[in-house]
mmCIF file of C-alpha atoms and ligand atoms in Angstrom:
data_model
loop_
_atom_site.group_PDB
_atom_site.id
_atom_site.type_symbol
_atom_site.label_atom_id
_atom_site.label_comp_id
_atom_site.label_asym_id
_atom_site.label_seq_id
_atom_site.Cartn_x
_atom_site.Cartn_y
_atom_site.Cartn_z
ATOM 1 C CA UNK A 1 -32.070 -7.126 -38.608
ATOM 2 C CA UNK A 2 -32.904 -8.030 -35.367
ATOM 3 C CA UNK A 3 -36.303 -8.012 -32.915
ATOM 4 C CA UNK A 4 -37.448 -4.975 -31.112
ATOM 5 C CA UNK A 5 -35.826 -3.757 -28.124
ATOM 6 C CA UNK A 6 -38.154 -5.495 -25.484
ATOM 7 C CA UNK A 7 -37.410 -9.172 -26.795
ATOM 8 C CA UNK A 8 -34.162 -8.668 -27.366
ATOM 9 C CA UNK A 9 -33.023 -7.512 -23.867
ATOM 10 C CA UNK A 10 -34.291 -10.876 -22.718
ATOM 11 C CA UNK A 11 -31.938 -12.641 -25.567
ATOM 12 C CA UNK A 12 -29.145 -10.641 -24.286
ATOM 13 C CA UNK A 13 -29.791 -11.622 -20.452
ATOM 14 C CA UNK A 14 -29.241 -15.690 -21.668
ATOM 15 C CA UNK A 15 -26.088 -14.393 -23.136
ATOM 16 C CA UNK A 16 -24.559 -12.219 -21.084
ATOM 17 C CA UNK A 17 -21.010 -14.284 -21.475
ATOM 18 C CA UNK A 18 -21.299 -13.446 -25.421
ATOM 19 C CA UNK A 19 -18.970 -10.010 -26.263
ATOM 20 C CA UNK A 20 -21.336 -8.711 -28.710
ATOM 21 C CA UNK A 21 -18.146 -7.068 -30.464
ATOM 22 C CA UNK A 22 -16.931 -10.885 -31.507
ATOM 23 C CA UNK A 23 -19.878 -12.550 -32.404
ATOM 24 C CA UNK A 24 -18.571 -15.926 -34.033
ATOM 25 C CA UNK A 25 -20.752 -19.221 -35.533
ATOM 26 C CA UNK A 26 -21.098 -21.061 -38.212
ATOM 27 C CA UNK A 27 -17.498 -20.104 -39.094
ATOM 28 C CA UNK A 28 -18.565 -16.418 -39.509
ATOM 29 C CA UNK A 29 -17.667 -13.417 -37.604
ATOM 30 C CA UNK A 30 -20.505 -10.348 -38.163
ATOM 31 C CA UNK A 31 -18.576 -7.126 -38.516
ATOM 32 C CA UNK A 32 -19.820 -4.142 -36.405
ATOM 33 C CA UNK A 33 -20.499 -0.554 -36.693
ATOM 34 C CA UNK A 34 -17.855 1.118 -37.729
ATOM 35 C CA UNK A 35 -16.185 -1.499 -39.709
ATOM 36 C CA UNK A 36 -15.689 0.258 -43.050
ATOM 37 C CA UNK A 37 -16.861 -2.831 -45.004
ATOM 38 C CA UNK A 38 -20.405 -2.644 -43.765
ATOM 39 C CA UNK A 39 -20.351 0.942 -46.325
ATOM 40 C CA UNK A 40 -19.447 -0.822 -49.230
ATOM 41 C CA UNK A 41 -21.412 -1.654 -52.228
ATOM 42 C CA UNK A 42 -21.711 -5.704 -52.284
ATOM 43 C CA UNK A 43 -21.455 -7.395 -56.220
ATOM 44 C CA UNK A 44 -24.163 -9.633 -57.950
ATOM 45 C CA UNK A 45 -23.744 -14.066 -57.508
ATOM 46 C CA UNK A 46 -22.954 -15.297 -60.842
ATOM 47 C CA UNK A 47 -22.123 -18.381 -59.882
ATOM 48 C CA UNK A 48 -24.851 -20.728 -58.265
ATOM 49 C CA UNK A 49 -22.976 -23.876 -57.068
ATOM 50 C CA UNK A 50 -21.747 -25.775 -53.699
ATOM 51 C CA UNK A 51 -20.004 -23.227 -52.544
ATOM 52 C CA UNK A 52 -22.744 -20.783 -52.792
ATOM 53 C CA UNK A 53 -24.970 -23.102 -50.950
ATOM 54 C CA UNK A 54 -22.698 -24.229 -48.297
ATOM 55 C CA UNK A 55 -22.506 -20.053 -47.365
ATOM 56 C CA UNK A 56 -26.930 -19.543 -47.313
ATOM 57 C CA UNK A 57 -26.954 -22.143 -44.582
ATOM 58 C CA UNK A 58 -23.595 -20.663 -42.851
ATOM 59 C CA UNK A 59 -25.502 -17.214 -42.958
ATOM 60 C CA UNK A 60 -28.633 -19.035 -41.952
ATOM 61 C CA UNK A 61 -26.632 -20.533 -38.403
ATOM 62 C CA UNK A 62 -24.862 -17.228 -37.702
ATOM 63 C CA UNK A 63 -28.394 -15.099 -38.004
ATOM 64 C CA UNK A 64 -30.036 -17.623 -35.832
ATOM 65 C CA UNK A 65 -27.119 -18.222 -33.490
ATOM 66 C CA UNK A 66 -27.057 -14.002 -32.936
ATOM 67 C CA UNK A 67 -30.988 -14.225 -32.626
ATOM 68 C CA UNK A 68 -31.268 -12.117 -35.658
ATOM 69 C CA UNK A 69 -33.914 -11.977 -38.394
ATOM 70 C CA UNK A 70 -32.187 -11.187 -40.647
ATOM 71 C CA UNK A 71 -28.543 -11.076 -42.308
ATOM 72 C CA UNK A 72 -26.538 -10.003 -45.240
ATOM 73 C CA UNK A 73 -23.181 -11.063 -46.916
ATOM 74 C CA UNK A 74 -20.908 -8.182 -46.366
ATOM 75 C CA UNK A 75 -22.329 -8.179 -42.822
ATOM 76 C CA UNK A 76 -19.774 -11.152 -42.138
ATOM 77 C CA UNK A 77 -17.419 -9.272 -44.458
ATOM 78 C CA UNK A 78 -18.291 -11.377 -48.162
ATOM 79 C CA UNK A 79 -19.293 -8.358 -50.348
ATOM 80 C CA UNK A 80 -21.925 -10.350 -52.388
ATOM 81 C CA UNK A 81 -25.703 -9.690 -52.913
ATOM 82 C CA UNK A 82 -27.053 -12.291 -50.541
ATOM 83 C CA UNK A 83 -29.077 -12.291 -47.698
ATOM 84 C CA UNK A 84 -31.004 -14.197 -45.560
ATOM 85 C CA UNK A 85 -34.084 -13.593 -43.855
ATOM 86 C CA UNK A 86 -36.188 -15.848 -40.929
ATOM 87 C CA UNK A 87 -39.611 -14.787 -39.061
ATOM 88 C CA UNK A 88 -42.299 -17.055 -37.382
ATOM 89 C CA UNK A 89 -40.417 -20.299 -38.674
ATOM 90 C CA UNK A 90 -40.896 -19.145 -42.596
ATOM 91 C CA UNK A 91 -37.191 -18.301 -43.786
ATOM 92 C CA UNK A 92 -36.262 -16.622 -47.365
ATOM 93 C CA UNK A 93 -32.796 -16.428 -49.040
ATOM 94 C CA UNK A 94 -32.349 -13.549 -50.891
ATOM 95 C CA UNK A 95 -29.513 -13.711 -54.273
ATOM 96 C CA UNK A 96 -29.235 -10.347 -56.378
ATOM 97 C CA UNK A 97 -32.807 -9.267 -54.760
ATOM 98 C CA UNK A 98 -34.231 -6.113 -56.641
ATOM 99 C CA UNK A 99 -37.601 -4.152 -55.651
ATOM 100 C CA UNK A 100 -39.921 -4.121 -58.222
ATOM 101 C CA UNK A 101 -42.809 -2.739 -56.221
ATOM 102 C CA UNK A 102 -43.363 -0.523 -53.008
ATOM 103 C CA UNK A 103 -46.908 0.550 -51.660
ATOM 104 C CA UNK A 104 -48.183 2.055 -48.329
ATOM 105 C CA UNK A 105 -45.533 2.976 -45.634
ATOM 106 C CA UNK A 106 -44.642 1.328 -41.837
ATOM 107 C CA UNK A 107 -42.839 2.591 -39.189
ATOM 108 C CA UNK A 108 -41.378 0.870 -36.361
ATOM 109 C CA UNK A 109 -37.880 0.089 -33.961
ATOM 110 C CA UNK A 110 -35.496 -1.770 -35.800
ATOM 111 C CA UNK A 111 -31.771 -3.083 -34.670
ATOM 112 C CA UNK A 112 -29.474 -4.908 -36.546
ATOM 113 C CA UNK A 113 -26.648 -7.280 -35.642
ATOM 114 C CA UNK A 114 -23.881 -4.733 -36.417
ATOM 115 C CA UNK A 115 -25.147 -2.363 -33.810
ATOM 116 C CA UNK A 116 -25.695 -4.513 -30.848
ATOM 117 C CA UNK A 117 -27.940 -2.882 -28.707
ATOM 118 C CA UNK A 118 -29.330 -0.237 -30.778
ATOM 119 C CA UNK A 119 -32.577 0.496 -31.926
ATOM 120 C CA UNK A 120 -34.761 3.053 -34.101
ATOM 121 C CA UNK A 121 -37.546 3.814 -35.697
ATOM 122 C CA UNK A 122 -37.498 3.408 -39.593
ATOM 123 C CA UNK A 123 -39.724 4.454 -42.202
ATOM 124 C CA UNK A 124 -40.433 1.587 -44.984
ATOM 125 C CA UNK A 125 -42.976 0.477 -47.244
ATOM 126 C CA UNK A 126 -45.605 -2.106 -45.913
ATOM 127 C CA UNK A 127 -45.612 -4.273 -48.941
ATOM 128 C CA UNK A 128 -42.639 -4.846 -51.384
ATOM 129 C CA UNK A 129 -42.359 -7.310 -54.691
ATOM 130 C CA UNK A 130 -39.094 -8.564 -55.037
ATOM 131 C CA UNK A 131 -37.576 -10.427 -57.474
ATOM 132 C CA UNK A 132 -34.562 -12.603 -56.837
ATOM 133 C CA UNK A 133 -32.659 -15.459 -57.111
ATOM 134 C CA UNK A 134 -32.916 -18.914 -54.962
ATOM 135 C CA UNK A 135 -29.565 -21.020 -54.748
ATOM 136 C CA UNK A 136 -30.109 -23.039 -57.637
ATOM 137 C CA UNK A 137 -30.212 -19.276 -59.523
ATOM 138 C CA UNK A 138 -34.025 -19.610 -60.587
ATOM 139 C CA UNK A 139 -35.882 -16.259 -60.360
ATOM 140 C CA UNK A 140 -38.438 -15.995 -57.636
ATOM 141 C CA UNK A 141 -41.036 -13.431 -57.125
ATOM 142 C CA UNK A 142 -41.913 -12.293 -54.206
ATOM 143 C CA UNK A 143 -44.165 -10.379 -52.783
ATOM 144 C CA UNK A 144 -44.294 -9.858 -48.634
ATOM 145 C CA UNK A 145 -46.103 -6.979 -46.224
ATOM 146 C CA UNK A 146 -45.362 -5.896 -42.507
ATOM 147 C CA UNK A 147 -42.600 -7.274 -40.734
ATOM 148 C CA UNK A 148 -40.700 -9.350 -43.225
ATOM 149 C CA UNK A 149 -40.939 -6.488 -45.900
ATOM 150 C CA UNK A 150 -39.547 -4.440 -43.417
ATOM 151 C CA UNK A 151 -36.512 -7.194 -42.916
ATOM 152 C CA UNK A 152 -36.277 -7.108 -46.811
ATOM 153 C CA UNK A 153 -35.420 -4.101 -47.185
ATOM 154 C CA UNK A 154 -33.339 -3.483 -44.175
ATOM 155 C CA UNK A 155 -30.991 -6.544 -45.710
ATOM 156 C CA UNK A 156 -31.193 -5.535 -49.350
ATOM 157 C CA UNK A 157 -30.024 -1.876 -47.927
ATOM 158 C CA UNK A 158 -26.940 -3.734 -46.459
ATOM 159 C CA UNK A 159 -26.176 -5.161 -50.123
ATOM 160 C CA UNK A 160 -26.214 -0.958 -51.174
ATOM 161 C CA UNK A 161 -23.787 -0.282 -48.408
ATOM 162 C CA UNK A 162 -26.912 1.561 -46.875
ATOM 163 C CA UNK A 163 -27.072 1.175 -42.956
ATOM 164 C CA UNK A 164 -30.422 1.527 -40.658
ATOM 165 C CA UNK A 165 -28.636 4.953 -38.782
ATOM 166 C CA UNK A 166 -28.185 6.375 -42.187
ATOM 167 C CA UNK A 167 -32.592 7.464 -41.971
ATOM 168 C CA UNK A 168 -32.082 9.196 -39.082
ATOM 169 C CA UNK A 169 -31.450 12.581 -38.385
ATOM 170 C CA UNK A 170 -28.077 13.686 -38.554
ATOM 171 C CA UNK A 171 -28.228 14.824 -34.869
ATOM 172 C CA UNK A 172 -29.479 10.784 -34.005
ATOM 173 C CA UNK A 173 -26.838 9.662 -36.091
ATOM 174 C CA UNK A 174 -24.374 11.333 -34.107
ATOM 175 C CA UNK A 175 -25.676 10.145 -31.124
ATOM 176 C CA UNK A 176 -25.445 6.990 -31.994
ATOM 177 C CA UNK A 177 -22.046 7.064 -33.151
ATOM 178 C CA UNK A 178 -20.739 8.998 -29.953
ATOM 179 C CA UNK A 179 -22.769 6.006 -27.981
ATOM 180 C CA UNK A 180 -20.769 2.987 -30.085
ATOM 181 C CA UNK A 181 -17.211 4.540 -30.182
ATOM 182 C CA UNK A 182 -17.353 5.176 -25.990
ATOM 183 C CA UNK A 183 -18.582 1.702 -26.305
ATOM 184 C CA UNK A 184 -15.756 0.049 -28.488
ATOM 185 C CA UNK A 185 -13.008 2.421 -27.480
ATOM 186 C CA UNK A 186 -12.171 3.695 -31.570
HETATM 187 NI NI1 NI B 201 -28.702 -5.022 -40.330
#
């Protein structure tokens, strides 16, 4: 996920050399809008080792690199249930992440790396409890409210396949759509 409109168009004035299209860090290349992968269902870690850890902090340098809040696996093409999150200098890794609680409802703009430039508003629930898995493959409760839960479950939609555009109206969508392929010539 990435910050509201306003702060971002400030990010994307001190990169202006950056082709948002070909966004690569931390040996990681995040896929955009329309790339089919984004639409596919990611599969649960089962195996917590080196490996796994050496890819949280990989996804952890691409999402800052970006200026994103937040990031998920199949994002940068690896079809696995992880994702990372970072806001006001408190960051959460997120392995096999299910909802085990939703109450009241937000809504505000959200982007996301794969649609440079875009934003919308998004209907979520203010508070979630989550129960996942840290990279040593304890479980971990837990529970957030306002703008991280709303980064929560933007990533954990990623892990579904499920994309930000895919709330709004089917007339938006299209919009949006019509918007990206002018902009990436497909
Ligand atoms: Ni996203």
């Amino acid at each position: 996920m990435t910050e509201s409109q306003s702060q971002s168009q400030i990010q994307n004035a001190n990169s202006a050399s950056q082709d948002p299209l070909d966004l690569l860090d931390g040996g990681l290349k995040i896929l955009c809008y329309p790339n089919p992968t984004l639409k596919k269902k990611s599969t649960p870690v089962e195996i917590f080792d080196g490996e796994l850890e050496d890819f949280v902090r990989r996804l952890f340098t691409a999402m800052r690199i970006n200026k994103g809040v937040g990031l998920a696996a199949p994002q940068v093409g690896v079809l696995k249930r992880i994702a990372v999150i970072e806001h006001e200098g408190k960051s959460y890794v997120l392995i096999n992440p299910k909802i085990l609680e939703r109450k009241g409802l937000q809504e505000s703009e959200e982007g996301c790396l794969s649609f440079p430039g875009f934003y919308a508003d998004v209907r979520r629930a203010e508070k979630v409890k989550v129960e996942t898995r840290t990279v040593k493959g304890d479980t971990e409760i837990l529970e957030v409210s306002g703008y991280v839960a709303k980064a929560f479950q933007h990533e954990m939609d990623h892990l579904d396949g499920k994309l930000f555009i895919d709330y709004l109206s089917p007339l938006k969508r299209s919009m949006i759509r019509k918007k990206i392929s002018k902009h990436t010539g497909e």
